[in-house]
């Protein structure tokens, strides 16, 4: 099912970028000739479509752009799209230069930068609109809302794996010391900020580098009922473990009220 979903997403991305390329190429010629394209230049439109579109799709695929999830499209992903489009445009310019006396004879080179800016605009706007739609109208598609407790050195790894799994939605990083600092589009927030904007979130994923006992009481007051420990040696699925009673209080098992704490973890209280 996951493979089918990934394939559908890739094909949809390719369809969007192919359509955006067609529109960008045609718009570039329209702008070049003040919206009246001479008949003799229509052959150049077909030439540009024939060469540029497959080239762009290939570069985007090799750059793993089609592995980016709609729901977690970020500024970093936008930069990757811009860089890949720049590379594609440079390759196309090289091809036009090499074939300037044959296939691309008489090709109006000024349409190339116009097409670049039009395509980038369409490609980015399409992805932003899709993410906006998911966040406003279909929040369940983002995954289960989750607080992440992790230091800045490990937070990017955890967030990226959460985003790739599509099962967890990192709404905030919980750490007052780093409040205001953003990692992969996810903001560090202190207790009061999370209480104001995210109170009632039931799941927290905690790095194995963090002493959960230092955050337990605050997370309890925020409404967290389920705790997962992230093992930095594994993936977001294989690396997730249930938080044990010993993890929560960092005390010897014989000193613990296992039944009371166990009931809390399972949300039975």
PDB file of C-alpha atoms in Angstrom:
ATOM      1  CA  UNK A   1       0.000   0.000   0.000  1.00  0.00           C
ATOM      2  CA  UNK A   2       2.845   2.344   0.873  1.00  0.00           C
ATOM      3  CA  UNK A   3       4.582   1.596  -2.445  1.00  0.00           C
ATOM      4  CA  UNK A   4       1.364   2.292  -4.333  1.00  0.00           C
ATOM      5  CA  UNK A   5       0.933   5.553  -2.452  1.00  0.00           C
ATOM      6  CA  UNK A   6       4.511   6.611  -3.222  1.00  0.00           C
ATOM      7  CA  UNK A   7       4.055   5.725  -6.890  1.00  0.00           C
ATOM      8  CA  UNK A   8       0.827   7.705  -7.110  1.00  0.00           C
ATOM      9  CA  UNK A   9       2.482  10.691  -5.474  1.00  0.00           C
ATOM     10  CA  UNK A  10       5.455  10.512  -7.856  1.00  0.00           C
ATOM     11  CA  UNK A  11       3.226  10.271 -10.918  1.00  0.00           C
ATOM     12  CA  UNK A  12       1.105  13.154  -9.691  1.00  0.00           C
ATOM     13  CA  UNK A  13       4.204  15.303  -9.118  1.00  0.00           C
ATOM     14  CA  UNK A  14       5.474  14.455 -12.601  1.00  0.00           C
ATOM     15  CA  UNK A  15       2.105  15.356 -14.109  1.00  0.00           C
ATOM     16  CA  UNK A  16       2.088  18.696 -12.266  1.00  0.00           C
ATOM     17  CA  UNK A  17       5.643  19.576 -13.356  1.00  0.00           C
ATOM     18  CA  UNK A  18       4.990  18.484 -16.941  1.00  0.00           C
ATOM     19  CA  UNK A  19       1.898  20.672 -17.105  1.00  0.00           C
ATOM     20  CA  UNK A  20       3.790  23.551 -15.433  1.00  0.00           C
ATOM     21  CA  UNK A  21       6.562  23.201 -18.041  1.00  0.00           C
ATOM     22  CA  UNK A  22       4.080  23.348 -20.934  1.00  0.00           C
ATOM     23  CA  UNK A  23       2.454  26.457 -19.475  1.00  0.00           C
ATOM     24  CA  UNK A  24       5.811  28.100 -18.686  1.00  0.00           C
ATOM     25  CA  UNK A  25       7.170  27.498 -22.196  1.00  0.00           C
ATOM     26  CA  UNK A  26       4.067  28.861 -23.896  1.00  0.00           C
ATOM     27  CA  UNK A  27       3.927  31.851 -21.511  1.00  0.00           C
ATOM     28  CA  UNK A  28       7.604  32.585 -22.178  1.00  0.00           C
ATOM     29  CA  UNK A  29       6.960  32.857 -25.914  1.00  0.00           C
ATOM     30  CA  UNK A  30       3.831  34.941 -25.339  1.00  0.00           C
ATOM     31  CA  UNK A  31       5.759  37.386 -23.149  1.00  0.00           C
ATOM     32  CA  UNK A  32       8.666  37.451 -25.588  1.00  0.00           C
ATOM     33  CA  UNK A  33       6.439  38.454 -28.513  1.00  0.00           C
ATOM     34  CA  UNK A  34       3.904  40.645 -26.652  1.00  0.00           C
ATOM     35  CA  UNK A  35       1.243  37.911 -26.730  1.00  0.00           C
ATOM     36  CA  UNK A  36       1.338  37.549 -30.538  1.00  0.00           C
ATOM     37  CA  UNK A  37       3.633  34.650 -31.418  1.00  0.00           C
ATOM     38  CA  UNK A  38       4.779  34.653 -35.105  1.00  0.00           C
ATOM     39  CA  UNK A  39       3.915  31.388 -36.843  1.00  0.00           C
ATOM     40  CA  UNK A  40       7.548  30.598 -37.640  1.00  0.00           C
ATOM     41  CA  UNK A  41       8.352  30.377 -33.928  1.00  0.00           C
ATOM     42  CA  UNK A  42       5.833  27.661 -33.111  1.00  0.00           C
ATOM     43  CA  UNK A  43       8.401  25.091 -34.226  1.00  0.00           C
ATOM     44  CA  UNK A  44      10.697  26.453 -31.484  1.00  0.00           C
ATOM     45  CA  UNK A  45       7.963  25.881 -28.909  1.00  0.00           C
ATOM     46  CA  UNK A  46       7.735  22.235 -29.944  1.00  0.00           C
ATOM     47  CA  UNK A  47      11.525  21.920 -29.869  1.00  0.00           C
ATOM     48  CA  UNK A  48      11.705  23.360 -26.367  1.00  0.00           C
ATOM     49  CA  UNK A  49       8.946  21.031 -25.122  1.00  0.00           C
ATOM     50  CA  UNK A  50      10.592  18.014 -26.728  1.00  0.00           C
ATOM     51  CA  UNK A  51      13.968  18.639 -25.067  1.00  0.00           C
ATOM     52  CA  UNK A  52      13.345  20.630 -21.875  1.00  0.00           C
ATOM     53  CA  UNK A  53      10.418  18.709 -20.368  1.00  0.00           C
ATOM     54  CA  UNK A  54      12.063  15.222 -20.324  1.00  0.00           C
ATOM     55  CA  UNK A  55      15.322  16.822 -19.176  1.00  0.00           C
ATOM     56  CA  UNK A  56      13.593  18.590 -16.290  1.00  0.00           C
ATOM     57  CA  UNK A  57      11.646  15.526 -15.150  1.00  0.00           C
ATOM     58  CA  UNK A  58      14.846  13.448 -15.214  1.00  0.00           C
ATOM     59  CA  UNK A  59      16.844  15.978 -13.174  1.00  0.00           C
ATOM     60  CA  UNK A  60      14.008  16.351 -10.656  1.00  0.00           C
ATOM     61  CA  UNK A  61      13.734  12.592 -10.300  1.00  0.00           C
ATOM     62  CA  UNK A  62      17.473  12.161  -9.754  1.00  0.00           C
ATOM     63  CA  UNK A  63      17.397  14.997  -7.193  1.00  0.00           C
ATOM     64  CA  UNK A  64      14.712  13.060  -5.251  1.00  0.00           C
ATOM     65  CA  UNK A  65      12.258  15.932  -5.566  1.00  0.00           C
ATOM     66  CA  UNK A  66       9.468  13.471  -6.228  1.00  0.00           C
ATOM     67  CA  UNK A  67      10.113  11.830  -2.869  1.00  0.00           C
ATOM     68  CA  UNK A  68       9.178  15.041  -1.067  1.00  0.00           C
ATOM     69  CA  UNK A  69       5.824  14.758   0.665  1.00  0.00           C
ATOM     70  CA  UNK A  70       3.169  17.388  -0.084  1.00  0.00           C
ATOM     71  CA  UNK A  71       2.261  17.610   3.567  1.00  0.00           C
ATOM     72  CA  UNK A  72       5.791  18.493   4.714  1.00  0.00           C
ATOM     73  CA  UNK A  73       6.900  20.733   1.859  1.00  0.00           C
ATOM     74  CA  UNK A  74       9.356  23.215   3.409  1.00  0.00           C
ATOM     75  CA  UNK A  75      11.682  26.096   2.573  1.00  0.00           C
ATOM     76  CA  UNK A  76      14.560  23.645   2.170  1.00  0.00           C
ATOM     77  CA  UNK A  77      12.522  21.719  -0.408  1.00  0.00           C
ATOM     78  CA  UNK A  78      11.790  24.987  -2.240  1.00  0.00           C
ATOM     79  CA  UNK A  79      15.512  25.682  -2.503  1.00  0.00           C
ATOM     80  CA  UNK A  80      16.095  22.181  -3.876  1.00  0.00           C
ATOM     81  CA  UNK A  81      13.495  22.797  -6.584  1.00  0.00           C
ATOM     82  CA  UNK A  82      15.095  26.130  -7.510  1.00  0.00           C
ATOM     83  CA  UNK A  83      18.588  24.590  -7.685  1.00  0.00           C
ATOM     84  CA  UNK A  84      17.342  21.680  -9.794  1.00  0.00           C
ATOM     85  CA  UNK A  85      15.551  24.076 -12.145  1.00  0.00           C
ATOM     86  CA  UNK A  86      18.737  26.139 -12.478  1.00  0.00           C
ATOM     87  CA  UNK A  87      20.683  22.983 -13.376  1.00  0.00           C
ATOM     88  CA  UNK A  88      18.043  21.965 -15.908  1.00  0.00           C
ATOM     89  CA  UNK A  89      18.088  25.419 -17.502  1.00  0.00           C
ATOM     90  CA  UNK A  90      21.885  25.420 -17.752  1.00  0.00           C
ATOM     91  CA  UNK A  91      21.846  22.006 -19.401  1.00  0.00           C
ATOM     92  CA  UNK A  92      19.208  23.199 -21.838  1.00  0.00           C
ATOM     93  CA  UNK A  93      21.277  26.306 -22.647  1.00  0.00           C
ATOM     94  CA  UNK A  94      24.257  24.033 -23.387  1.00  0.00           C
ATOM     95  CA  UNK A  95      22.136  21.896 -25.713  1.00  0.00           C
ATOM     96  CA  UNK A  96      20.797  24.973 -27.527  1.00  0.00           C
ATOM     97  CA  UNK A  97      24.348  26.281 -27.951  1.00  0.00           C
ATOM     98  CA  UNK A  98      25.634  22.963 -29.298  1.00  0.00           C
ATOM     99  CA  UNK A  99      22.701  22.570 -31.690  1.00  0.00           C
ATOM    100  CA  UNK A 100      22.402  26.259 -32.626  1.00  0.00           C
ATOM    101  CA  UNK A 101      23.213  25.614 -36.311  1.00  0.00           C
ATOM    102  CA  UNK A 102      20.837  22.683 -36.756  1.00  0.00           C
ATOM    103  CA  UNK A 103      18.002  21.640 -34.420  1.00  0.00           C
ATOM    104  CA  UNK A 104      17.794  24.956 -32.550  1.00  0.00           C
ATOM    105  CA  UNK A 105      18.621  27.234 -35.457  1.00  0.00           C
ATOM    106  CA  UNK A 106      16.942  30.596 -34.958  1.00  0.00           C
ATOM    107  CA  UNK A 107      15.820  29.747 -31.429  1.00  0.00           C
ATOM    108  CA  UNK A 108      15.004  32.947 -29.421  1.00  0.00           C
ATOM    109  CA  UNK A 109      17.309  32.503 -26.430  1.00  0.00           C
ATOM    110  CA  UNK A 110      15.654  35.239 -24.400  1.00  0.00           C
ATOM    111  CA  UNK A 111      12.679  32.942 -23.723  1.00  0.00           C
ATOM    112  CA  UNK A 112      14.893  30.675 -21.606  1.00  0.00           C
ATOM    113  CA  UNK A 113      15.173  32.935 -18.506  1.00  0.00           C
ATOM    114  CA  UNK A 114      11.494  33.877 -18.836  1.00  0.00           C
ATOM    115  CA  UNK A 115      10.505  30.211 -18.865  1.00  0.00           C
ATOM    116  CA  UNK A 116      12.713  29.600 -15.816  1.00  0.00           C
ATOM    117  CA  UNK A 117      10.953  32.177 -13.644  1.00  0.00           C
ATOM    118  CA  UNK A 118       7.471  31.214 -14.811  1.00  0.00           C
ATOM    119  CA  UNK A 119       8.065  27.512 -14.170  1.00  0.00           C
ATOM    120  CA  UNK A 120       9.586  28.039 -10.708  1.00  0.00           C
ATOM    121  CA  UNK A 121       6.623  30.209  -9.745  1.00  0.00           C
ATOM    122  CA  UNK A 122       4.054  27.651 -10.888  1.00  0.00           C
ATOM    123  CA  UNK A 123       5.872  24.660  -9.354  1.00  0.00           C
ATOM    124  CA  UNK A 124       6.293  26.300  -5.946  1.00  0.00           C
ATOM    125  CA  UNK A 125       2.786  27.769  -5.834  1.00  0.00           C
ATOM    126  CA  UNK A 126       1.261  24.369  -6.673  1.00  0.00           C
ATOM    127  CA  UNK A 127       3.107  22.709  -3.793  1.00  0.00           C
ATOM    128  CA  UNK A 128       2.324  25.484  -1.302  1.00  0.00           C
ATOM    129  CA  UNK A 129      -1.379  25.375  -2.199  1.00  0.00           C
ATOM    130  CA  UNK A 130      -1.450  21.611  -1.724  1.00  0.00           C
ATOM    131  CA  UNK A 131       0.179  21.825   1.700  1.00  0.00           C
ATOM    132  CA  UNK A 132      -2.139  24.681   2.679  1.00  0.00           C
ATOM    133  CA  UNK A 133      -5.138  22.560   1.671  1.00  0.00           C
ATOM    134  CA  UNK A 134      -3.916  19.617   3.748  1.00  0.00           C
ATOM    135  CA  UNK A 135      -3.258  21.715   6.844  1.00  0.00           C
ATOM    136  CA  UNK A 136      -6.556  23.601   6.681  1.00  0.00           C
ATOM    137  CA  UNK A 137      -9.045  21.071   5.339  1.00  0.00           C
ATOM    138  CA  UNK A 138      -7.497  17.643   5.885  1.00  0.00           C
ATOM    139  CA  UNK A 139      -5.346  17.723   8.992  1.00  0.00           C
ATOM    140  CA  UNK A 140      -5.720  13.987   9.508  1.00  0.00           C
ATOM    141  CA  UNK A 141      -3.606  13.479   6.378  1.00  0.00           C
ATOM    142  CA  UNK A 142      -0.677  15.077   8.175  1.00  0.00           C
ATOM    143  CA  UNK A 143      -0.418  12.232  10.657  1.00  0.00           C
ATOM    144  CA  UNK A 144      -0.931  12.070  14.400  1.00  0.00           C
ATOM    145  CA  UNK A 145      -0.121  15.396  16.111  1.00  0.00           C
ATOM    146  CA  UNK A 146       3.054  14.824  18.101  1.00  0.00           C
ATOM    147  CA  UNK A 147       5.334  16.780  20.406  1.00  0.00           C
ATOM    148  CA  UNK A 148       9.046  16.104  19.940  1.00  0.00           C
ATOM    149  CA  UNK A 149      11.473  16.331  22.837  1.00  0.00           C
ATOM    150  CA  UNK A 150      15.011  16.356  21.470  1.00  0.00           C
ATOM    151  CA  UNK A 151      18.225  18.355  21.438  1.00  0.00           C
ATOM    152  CA  UNK A 152      19.018  20.396  18.256  1.00  0.00           C
ATOM    153  CA  UNK A 153      21.713  17.945  17.131  1.00  0.00           C
ATOM    154  CA  UNK A 154      19.268  15.019  16.902  1.00  0.00           C
ATOM    155  CA  UNK A 155      16.016  16.873  16.173  1.00  0.00           C
ATOM    156  CA  UNK A 156      16.549  17.124  12.363  1.00  0.00           C
ATOM    157  CA  UNK A 157      16.975  13.356  12.093  1.00  0.00           C
ATOM    158  CA  UNK A 158      13.846  12.637  14.138  1.00  0.00           C
ATOM    159  CA  UNK A 159      11.692  15.181  12.310  1.00  0.00           C
ATOM    160  CA  UNK A 160      12.798  14.031   8.870  1.00  0.00           C
ATOM    161  CA  UNK A 161      12.033  10.405   9.675  1.00  0.00           C
ATOM    162  CA  UNK A 162       8.657  11.375  11.127  1.00  0.00           C
ATOM    163  CA  UNK A 163       7.817  13.315   7.987  1.00  0.00           C
ATOM    164  CA  UNK A 164       8.866  10.447   5.741  1.00  0.00           C
ATOM    165  CA  UNK A 165       6.760   7.967   7.716  1.00  0.00           C
ATOM    166  CA  UNK A 166       3.564  10.040   7.208  1.00  0.00           C
ATOM    167  CA  UNK A 167       2.224   8.624  10.493  1.00  0.00           C
ATOM    168  CA  UNK A 168       3.340  11.394  12.834  1.00  0.00           C
ATOM    169  CA  UNK A 169       2.915  15.153  12.510  1.00  0.00           C
ATOM    170  CA  UNK A 170       5.583  17.056  14.510  1.00  0.00           C
ATOM    171  CA  UNK A 171       3.662  20.134  15.645  1.00  0.00           C
ATOM    172  CA  UNK A 172       6.400  21.484  17.911  1.00  0.00           C
ATOM    173  CA  UNK A 173       9.737  20.788  19.544  1.00  0.00           C
ATOM    174  CA  UNK A 174       9.498  21.042  23.323  1.00  0.00           C
ATOM    175  CA  UNK A 175      12.428  22.768  25.018  1.00  0.00           C
ATOM    176  CA  UNK A 176      12.306  26.191  26.690  1.00  0.00           C
ATOM    177  CA  UNK A 177      16.061  26.691  26.364  1.00  0.00           C
ATOM    178  CA  UNK A 178      15.861  26.697  22.573  1.00  0.00           C
ATOM    179  CA  UNK A 179      12.489  28.457  22.274  1.00  0.00           C
ATOM    180  CA  UNK A 180      12.119  30.272  18.941  1.00  0.00           C
ATOM    181  CA  UNK A 181      14.687  28.124  17.148  1.00  0.00           C
ATOM    182  CA  UNK A 182      13.299  26.303  14.087  1.00  0.00           C
ATOM    183  CA  UNK A 183      14.456  22.980  12.659  1.00  0.00           C
ATOM    184  CA  UNK A 184      13.076  21.599   9.382  1.00  0.00           C
ATOM    185  CA  UNK A 185      10.117  23.930   9.666  1.00  0.00           C
ATOM    186  CA  UNK A 186       9.278  22.840  13.246  1.00  0.00           C
ATOM    187  CA  UNK A 187       9.589  25.440  16.000  1.00  0.00           C
ATOM    188  CA  UNK A 188      11.026  24.946  19.469  1.00  0.00           C
ATOM    189  CA  UNK A 189       8.497  26.136  22.045  1.00  0.00           C
ATOM    190  CA  UNK A 190       8.429  26.450  25.795  1.00  0.00           C
ATOM    191  CA  UNK A 191       5.774  25.067  28.149  1.00  0.00           C
ATOM    192  CA  UNK A 192       3.511  28.149  28.069  1.00  0.00           C
ATOM    193  CA  UNK A 193       3.520  28.343  24.254  1.00  0.00           C
ATOM    194  CA  UNK A 194       2.666  24.676  23.891  1.00  0.00           C
ATOM    195  CA  UNK A 195      -0.007  24.951  26.567  1.00  0.00           C
ATOM    196  CA  UNK A 196      -1.557  27.865  24.660  1.00  0.00           C
ATOM    197  CA  UNK A 197      -1.439  26.454  21.130  1.00  0.00           C
ATOM    198  CA  UNK A 198      -1.094  22.673  21.448  1.00  0.00           C
ATOM    199  CA  UNK A 199      -2.666  21.741  24.773  1.00  0.00           C
ATOM    200  CA  UNK A 200      -4.267  18.302  24.686  1.00  0.00           C
ATOM    201  CA  UNK A 201      -1.827  16.609  22.300  1.00  0.00           C
ATOM    202  CA  UNK A 202      -1.700  13.026  23.479  1.00  0.00           C
ATOM    203  CA  UNK A 203       1.580  11.773  21.990  1.00  0.00           C
ATOM    204  CA  UNK A 204       5.180  12.763  22.679  1.00  0.00           C
ATOM    205  CA  UNK A 205       8.264  11.297  21.011  1.00  0.00           C
ATOM    206  CA  UNK A 206      11.342  11.684  23.194  1.00  0.00           C
ATOM    207  CA  UNK A 207      14.954  11.294  22.111  1.00  0.00           C
ATOM    208  CA  UNK A 208      16.930   8.597  23.869  1.00  0.00           C
ATOM    209  CA  UNK A 209      19.480  11.321  24.637  1.00  0.00           C
ATOM    210  CA  UNK A 210      16.930  13.135  26.819  1.00  0.00           C
ATOM    211  CA  UNK A 211      16.121  12.393  30.471  1.00  0.00           C
ATOM    212  CA  UNK A 212      12.336  12.074  30.233  1.00  0.00           C
ATOM    213  CA  UNK A 213      12.018  12.516  33.988  1.00  0.00           C
ATOM    214  CA  UNK A 214      12.954  16.174  33.473  1.00  0.00           C
ATOM    215  CA  UNK A 215       9.895  16.708  31.261  1.00  0.00           C
ATOM    216  CA  UNK A 216       7.415  14.190  32.637  1.00  0.00           C
ATOM    217  CA  UNK A 217       5.377  16.481  34.889  1.00  0.00           C
ATOM    218  CA  UNK A 218       5.090  19.231  32.269  1.00  0.00           C
ATOM    219  CA  UNK A 219       4.044  16.793  29.546  1.00  0.00           C
ATOM    220  CA  UNK A 220       1.508  15.292  31.930  1.00  0.00           C
ATOM    221  CA  UNK A 221      -0.058  18.718  32.499  1.00  0.00           C
ATOM    222  CA  UNK A 222      -0.186  19.301  28.745  1.00  0.00           C
ATOM    223  CA  UNK A 223      -2.384  16.229  28.372  1.00  0.00           C
ATOM    224  CA  UNK A 224       0.184  13.807  26.979  1.00  0.00           C
ATOM    225  CA  UNK A 225      -0.990  10.241  27.562  1.00  0.00           C
ATOM    226  CA  UNK A 226       1.319   8.290  25.282  1.00  0.00           C
ATOM    227  CA  UNK A 227       5.109   8.400  25.299  1.00  0.00           C
ATOM    228  CA  UNK A 228       7.503   6.963  22.737  1.00  0.00           C
ATOM    229  CA  UNK A 229      11.276   6.856  23.047  1.00  0.00           C
ATOM    230  CA  UNK A 230      13.236   7.392  19.825  1.00  0.00           C
ATOM    231  CA  UNK A 231      16.241   5.133  19.478  1.00  0.00           C
ATOM    232  CA  UNK A 232      18.825   7.048  17.446  1.00  0.00           C
ATOM    233  CA  UNK A 233      20.183   3.774  16.069  1.00  0.00           C
ATOM    234  CA  UNK A 234      16.900   2.876  14.345  1.00  0.00           C
ATOM    235  CA  UNK A 235      14.233   4.336  12.059  1.00  0.00           C
ATOM    236  CA  UNK A 236      11.057   6.121  13.090  1.00  0.00           C
ATOM    237  CA  UNK A 237       9.254   2.778  13.271  1.00  0.00           C
ATOM    238  CA  UNK A 238      11.970   0.334  14.328  1.00  0.00           C
ATOM    239  CA  UNK A 239      13.542   3.037  16.501  1.00  0.00           C
ATOM    240  CA  UNK A 240      10.395   3.845  18.489  1.00  0.00           C
ATOM    241  CA  UNK A 241       9.988   2.153  21.837  1.00  0.00           C
ATOM    242  CA  UNK A 242       7.381   2.491  24.550  1.00  0.00           C
ATOM    243  CA  UNK A 243       8.604   4.578  27.478  1.00  0.00           C
ATOM    244  CA  UNK A 244       9.067   2.374  30.515  1.00  0.00           C
ATOM    245  CA  UNK A 245       8.289   3.299  34.100  1.00  0.00           C
ATOM    246  CA  UNK A 246      12.005   3.346  34.799  1.00  0.00           C
ATOM    247  CA  UNK A 247      12.512   5.827  31.963  1.00  0.00           C
ATOM    248  CA  UNK A 248       9.876   8.157  33.352  1.00  0.00           C
ATOM    249  CA  UNK A 249      11.111   8.409  36.900  1.00  0.00           C
ATOM    250  CA  UNK A 250      14.682   7.140  36.607  1.00  0.00           C
ATOM    251  CA  UNK A 251      14.236   5.138  39.805  1.00  0.00           C
ATOM    252  CA  UNK A 252      14.628   1.511  40.720  1.00  0.00           C
ATOM    253  CA  UNK A 253      11.625  -0.658  39.881  1.00  0.00           C
ATOM    254  CA  UNK A 254      11.003  -1.657  43.522  1.00  0.00           C
ATOM    255  CA  UNK A 255      10.436   2.029  44.444  1.00  0.00           C
ATOM    256  CA  UNK A 256       7.754   2.618  41.824  1.00  0.00           C
ATOM    257  CA  UNK A 257       3.992   2.561  41.892  1.00  0.00           C
ATOM    258  CA  UNK A 258       3.863   0.628  38.637  1.00  0.00           C
ATOM    259  CA  UNK A 259       0.088   0.296  38.514  1.00  0.00           C
ATOM    260  CA  UNK A 260      -0.587   4.048  38.848  1.00  0.00           C
ATOM    261  CA  UNK A 261       2.024   5.123  36.341  1.00  0.00           C
ATOM    262  CA  UNK A 262       1.113   2.304  33.973  1.00  0.00           C
ATOM    263  CA  UNK A 263      -2.514   3.421  34.027  1.00  0.00           C
ATOM    264  CA  UNK A 264      -1.440   6.965  33.198  1.00  0.00           C
ATOM    265  CA  UNK A 265       0.677   5.872  30.236  1.00  0.00           C
ATOM    266  CA  UNK A 266      -2.239   3.851  28.845  1.00  0.00           C
ATOM    267  CA  UNK A 267      -4.640   6.752  29.380  1.00  0.00           C
ATOM    268  CA  UNK A 268      -6.776   4.788  31.820  1.00  0.00           C
ATOM    269  CA  UNK A 269      -6.851   7.431  34.493  1.00  0.00           C
TER     270      UNK A 269
END
